[in-house]
mmCIF file of C-alpha atoms in Angstrom:
data_model
loop_
_atom_site.group_PDB
_atom_site.id
_atom_site.type_symbol
_atom_site.label_atom_id
_atom_site.label_comp_id
_atom_site.label_asym_id
_atom_site.label_seq_id
_atom_site.Cartn_x
_atom_site.Cartn_y
_atom_site.Cartn_z
ATOM 1 C CA THR A 1 -54.168 24.052 27.785
ATOM 2 C CA GLN A 2 -52.242 24.723 24.624
ATOM 3 C CA GLY A 3 -49.464 22.378 25.524
ATOM 4 C CA LYS A 4 -46.827 25.106 25.404
ATOM 5 C CA GLU A 5 -46.585 25.712 29.070
ATOM 6 C CA GLN A 6 -43.374 25.430 31.118
ATOM 7 C CA PRO A 7 -43.100 21.853 32.704
ATOM 8 C CA SER A 8 -43.838 23.416 36.174
ATOM 9 C CA LYS A 9 -47.139 24.739 34.930
ATOM 10 C CA MET A 10 -48.356 21.478 33.251
ATOM 11 C CA TYR A 11 -50.755 19.156 34.988
ATOM 12 C CA SER A 12 -48.903 16.616 37.104
ATOM 13 C CA GLY A 13 -51.737 15.091 38.889
ATOM 14 C CA ARG A 14 -55.461 15.125 39.683
ATOM 15 C CA THR A 15 -58.079 14.637 42.365
ATOM 16 C CA ILE A 16 -60.976 12.483 41.356
ATOM 17 C CA PHE A 17 -64.303 13.040 43.139
ATOM 18 C CA VAL A 18 -67.032 10.329 42.917
ATOM 19 C CA ASP A 19 -70.538 10.924 44.163
ATOM 20 C CA HIS A 20 -71.463 7.591 45.890
ATOM 21 C CA ALA A 21 -75.250 7.960 45.364
ATOM 22 C CA SER A 22 -75.096 8.652 41.634
ATOM 23 C CA GLY A 23 -71.676 7.500 40.460
ATOM 24 C CA PHE A 24 -71.152 11.046 38.997
ATOM 25 C CA VAL A 25 -67.384 11.688 38.521
ATOM 26 C CA TYR A 26 -65.556 15.005 38.549
ATOM 27 C CA ILE A 27 -61.792 15.236 37.744
ATOM 28 C CA GLY A 28 -59.746 18.204 38.985
ATOM 29 C CA ASN A 29 -56.563 18.465 37.124
ATOM 30 C CA GLN A 30 -53.708 19.977 39.108
ATOM 31 C CA VAL A 31 -50.191 21.285 38.538
ATOM 32 C CA SER A 32 -49.246 19.828 41.886
ATOM 33 C CA LEU A 33 -50.579 17.392 44.564
ATOM 34 C CA MET A 34 -50.154 20.003 47.321
ATOM 35 C CA SER A 35 -53.199 20.496 49.538
ATOM 36 C CA SER A 36 -53.664 24.036 48.216
ATOM 37 C CA ASN A 37 -54.304 22.643 44.701
ATOM 38 C CA THR A 38 -56.446 19.847 45.986
ATOM 39 C CA ILE A 39 -58.626 22.377 47.779
ATOM 40 C CA CYS A 40 -58.950 24.322 44.547
ATOM 41 C CA SER A 41 -60.174 20.996 42.775
ATOM 42 C CA LYS A 42 -62.573 20.572 45.657
ATOM 43 C CA GLN A 43 -64.015 24.007 45.306
ATOM 44 C CA ASP A 44 -64.375 23.584 41.522
ATOM 45 C CA PHE A 45 -66.196 20.155 42.188
ATOM 46 C CA GLU A 46 -68.442 21.924 44.641
ATOM 47 C CA GLN A 47 -69.222 24.639 42.063
ATOM 48 C CA VAL A 48 -70.219 22.079 39.642
ATOM 49 C CA ALA A 49 -72.304 20.302 42.271
ATOM 50 C CA HIS A 50 -73.957 23.669 43.209
ATOM 51 C CA GLU A 51 -74.821 24.257 39.626
ATOM 52 C CA HIS A 52 -76.862 20.924 39.709
ATOM 53 C CA GLY A 53 -78.451 21.727 43.001
ATOM 54 C CA VAL A 54 -76.270 19.358 45.055
ATOM 55 C CA VAL A 55 -74.501 20.311 48.436
ATOM 56 C CA MET A 56 -71.677 18.240 49.585
ATOM 57 C CA GLU A 57 -72.001 17.331 53.317
ATOM 58 C CA GLU A 58 -69.360 14.677 53.591
ATOM 59 C CA TYR A 59 -66.130 13.302 51.979
ATOM 60 C CA HIS A 60 -64.567 9.970 52.225
ATOM 61 C CA GLY A 61 -60.953 9.833 51.140
ATOM 62 C CA ASP A 62 -57.564 8.101 51.672
ATOM 63 C CA ASN A 63 -54.774 9.075 54.097
ATOM 64 C CA GLY A 64 -52.970 11.217 51.599
ATOM 65 C CA VAL A 65 -53.513 14.974 51.088
ATOM 66 C CA PHE A 66 -56.868 14.636 52.560
ATOM 67 C CA ARG A 67 -55.240 14.270 56.016
ATOM 68 C CA SER A 68 -53.460 17.695 55.742
ATOM 69 C CA LYS A 69 -54.357 20.249 58.210
ATOM 70 C CA LEU A 70 -55.257 22.748 55.362
ATOM 71 C CA PHE A 71 -57.669 20.281 53.765
ATOM 72 C CA GLU A 72 -59.388 19.385 57.114
ATOM 73 C CA LEU A 73 -59.754 23.068 57.867
ATOM 74 C CA GLU A 74 -61.256 23.606 54.534
ATOM 75 C CA CYS A 75 -63.859 20.903 55.297
ATOM 76 C CA GLN A 76 -64.440 22.406 58.735
ATOM 77 C CA MET A 77 -65.106 25.894 57.397
ATOM 78 C CA GLN A 78 -67.654 24.427 54.863
ATOM 79 C CA GLY A 79 -69.423 22.303 57.652
ATOM 80 C CA GLN A 80 -68.473 19.150 55.871
ATOM 81 C CA LYS A 81 -67.485 15.819 57.557
ATOM 82 C CA MET A 82 -64.373 13.982 56.505
ATOM 83 C CA GLU A 83 -63.962 10.232 56.935
ATOM 84 C CA PHE A 84 -60.926 8.241 55.952
ATOM 85 C CA SER A 85 -60.183 4.709 54.669
ATOM 86 C CA GLY A 86 -57.896 2.499 56.561
ATOM 87 C CA ILE A 87 -54.384 2.333 55.204
ATOM 88 C CA GLY A 88 -54.413 -0.033 52.220
ATOM 89 C CA ALA A 89 -58.101 -0.532 52.606
ATOM 90 C CA HIS A 90 -59.332 0.539 49.167
ATOM 91 C CA HIS A 91 -62.368 -1.790 49.509
ATOM 92 C CA GLN A 92 -63.756 0.753 52.162
ATOM 93 C CA ASN A 93 -64.287 3.175 49.319
ATOM 94 C CA GLY A 94 -65.267 0.666 46.613
ATOM 95 C CA ILE A 95 -67.679 2.708 44.650
ATOM 96 C CA ALA A 96 -65.079 5.388 44.073
ATOM 97 C CA GLU A 97 -62.359 2.894 43.476
ATOM 98 C CA GLN A 98 -64.482 1.210 40.710
ATOM 99 C CA ALA A 99 -65.431 4.396 39.039
ATOM 100 C CA ILE A 100 -61.805 5.621 39.002
ATOM 101 C CA GLN A 101 -60.808 2.217 37.519
ATOM 102 C CA MET A 102 -63.401 2.528 34.791
ATOM 103 C CA ILE A 103 -62.438 6.164 33.930
ATOM 104 C CA THR A 104 -58.807 5.436 33.799
ATOM 105 C CA SER A 105 -59.383 2.277 31.690
ATOM 106 C CA LEU A 106 -61.597 4.297 29.214
ATOM 107 C CA ALA A 107 -58.883 6.939 28.979
ATOM 108 C CA ARG A 108 -56.054 4.483 28.496
ATOM 109 C CA THR A 109 -58.055 2.651 25.808
ATOM 110 C CA MET A 110 -58.548 5.984 23.971
ATOM 111 C CA MET A 111 -54.846 6.725 24.262
ATOM 112 C CA LEU A 112 -53.977 3.177 22.825
ATOM 113 C CA HIS A 113 -56.470 3.683 20.055
ATOM 114 C CA VAL A 114 -54.682 6.881 19.035
ATOM 115 C CA ALA A 115 -51.294 5.228 19.272
ATOM 116 C CA VAL A 116 -52.453 2.419 16.950
ATOM 117 C CA TYR A 117 -54.349 4.384 14.279
ATOM 118 C CA TRP A 118 -52.571 7.801 14.351
ATOM 119 C CA PRO A 119 -49.148 7.353 15.887
ATOM 120 C CA GLU A 120 -47.974 10.691 14.600
ATOM 121 C CA GLU A 121 -50.655 12.277 16.698
ATOM 122 C CA THR A 122 -49.748 10.240 19.994
ATOM 123 C CA ASP A 123 -48.648 12.397 22.816
ATOM 124 C CA LEU A 124 -48.675 11.409 26.446
ATOM 125 C CA LEU A 125 -49.334 14.997 27.481
ATOM 126 C CA LEU A 126 -52.877 14.361 26.240
ATOM 127 C CA TRP A 127 -53.624 12.142 29.157
ATOM 128 C CA PRO A 128 -55.563 14.884 31.026
ATOM 129 C CA GLN A 129 -57.755 15.494 27.962
ATOM 130 C CA ALA A 130 -58.363 11.775 27.612
ATOM 131 C CA LEU A 131 -59.356 11.476 31.216
ATOM 132 C CA GLY A 132 -61.750 14.449 30.720
ATOM 133 C CA TYR A 133 -63.415 12.957 27.759
ATOM 134 C CA ALA A 134 -63.712 9.554 29.573
ATOM 135 C CA MET A 135 -65.406 11.480 32.500
ATOM 136 C CA PHE A 136 -67.767 13.020 30.050
ATOM 137 C CA LEU A 137 -68.772 9.684 28.632
ATOM 138 C CA TRP A 138 -68.994 8.126 31.986
ATOM 139 C CA ASN A 139 -71.255 10.863 33.421
ATOM 140 C CA CYS A 140 -73.622 11.025 30.326
ATOM 141 C CA MET A 141 -73.860 7.346 29.361
ATOM 142 C CA PRO A 142 -76.991 5.688 30.736
ATOM 143 C CA GLY A 143 -76.350 2.645 32.946
ATOM 144 C CA CYS A 144 -77.459 -0.850 32.106
ATOM 145 C CA LYS A 145 -79.519 -1.427 35.382
ATOM 146 C CA LEU A 146 -81.380 1.815 35.720
ATOM 147 C CA GLY A 147 -81.209 3.161 32.211
ATOM 148 C CA VAL A 148 -80.211 6.612 33.397
ATOM 149 C CA SER A 149 -76.815 8.331 33.505
ATOM 150 C CA PRO A 150 -74.765 9.272 36.634
ATOM 151 C CA LEU A 151 -75.274 12.909 35.629
ATOM 152 C CA GLU A 152 -79.087 12.366 35.538
ATOM 153 C CA LEU A 153 -79.018 10.870 38.972
ATOM 154 C CA PHE A 154 -76.681 13.528 40.347
ATOM 155 C CA SER A 155 -78.740 16.487 39.063
ATOM 156 C CA GLY A 156 -82.177 14.905 39.226
ATOM 157 C CA GLN A 157 -82.981 16.126 35.620
ATOM 158 C CA LYS A 158 -83.387 14.171 32.438
ATOM 159 C CA LEU A 159 -80.429 14.581 30.153
ATOM 160 C CA ASP A 160 -80.747 15.319 26.512
ATOM 161 C CA HIS A 161 -78.770 12.373 25.042
ATOM 162 C CA GLY A 162 -78.092 14.362 21.874
ATOM 163 C CA VAL A 163 -74.697 15.213 23.378
ATOM 164 C CA LEU A 164 -73.794 11.538 22.914
ATOM 165 C CA ARG A 165 -74.936 11.605 19.355
ATOM 166 C CA ASP A 166 -72.542 14.415 18.706
ATOM 167 C CA ALA A 167 -69.667 12.738 20.519
ATOM 168 C CA HIS A 168 -66.647 11.804 18.309
ATOM 169 C CA VAL A 169 -63.872 9.303 18.567
ATOM 170 C CA TRP A 170 -61.430 10.799 20.935
ATOM 171 C CA GLY A 171 -58.009 11.691 19.568
ATOM 172 C CA CYS A 172 -58.691 11.211 15.888
ATOM 173 C CA PRO A 173 -57.399 14.034 13.674
ATOM 174 C CA ALA A 174 -59.889 16.523 12.685
ATOM 175 C CA TYR A 175 -59.602 18.956 9.821
ATOM 176 C CA VAL A 176 -61.186 22.253 9.228
ATOM 177 C CA LEU A 177 -61.406 23.367 5.648
ATOM 178 C CA ASP A 178 -60.364 26.908 4.623
ATOM 179 C CA PRO A 179 -63.448 28.492 3.138
ATOM 180 C CA LYS A 180 -61.289 29.982 0.368
ATOM 181 C CA LEU A 181 -60.244 26.410 -0.616
ATOM 182 C CA GLN A 182 -63.735 25.145 -0.288
ATOM 183 C CA ASP A 183 -64.980 27.766 -2.582
ATOM 184 C CA GLY A 184 -62.397 26.860 -5.182
ATOM 185 C CA LYS A 185 -60.426 30.047 -4.695
#
């Protein structure tokens, strides 16, 4: 986004999808946490999964918006099973909870880094972008145990890790030179 939206059209929440088999994470930013927006995020996630040759057969979620009739109907229409964690039983979805904790910790660290080194550039409205970059790093970074990234496990394809060589420090100011100035004019 350009950051010039009306407050009612700004992101106010997100749904985070975690593939238990690979650890792959997808974040669907939303302007509300109503079930219709959550379904849009689910459909966006399934489109990304489809592009990688993955079909979602089952979801495991908490008792929030995933319990809504609209969300359950969406799952039924797609032939997907839906399971729920017990109330307050986050341990029942430990893989997802750990991935969400790591992603938010990475994003928080990046936001704090910007606040320390470039305080004039600090803006809490950048939180969705920080989460998106943390998700990108998480999905592309090879793990210590297997030496492959969650994206590689999810897609079944070897990733060109050149994308990590091109990664930059999130939030640091970047400058684009005007060619006229560069040519001395």
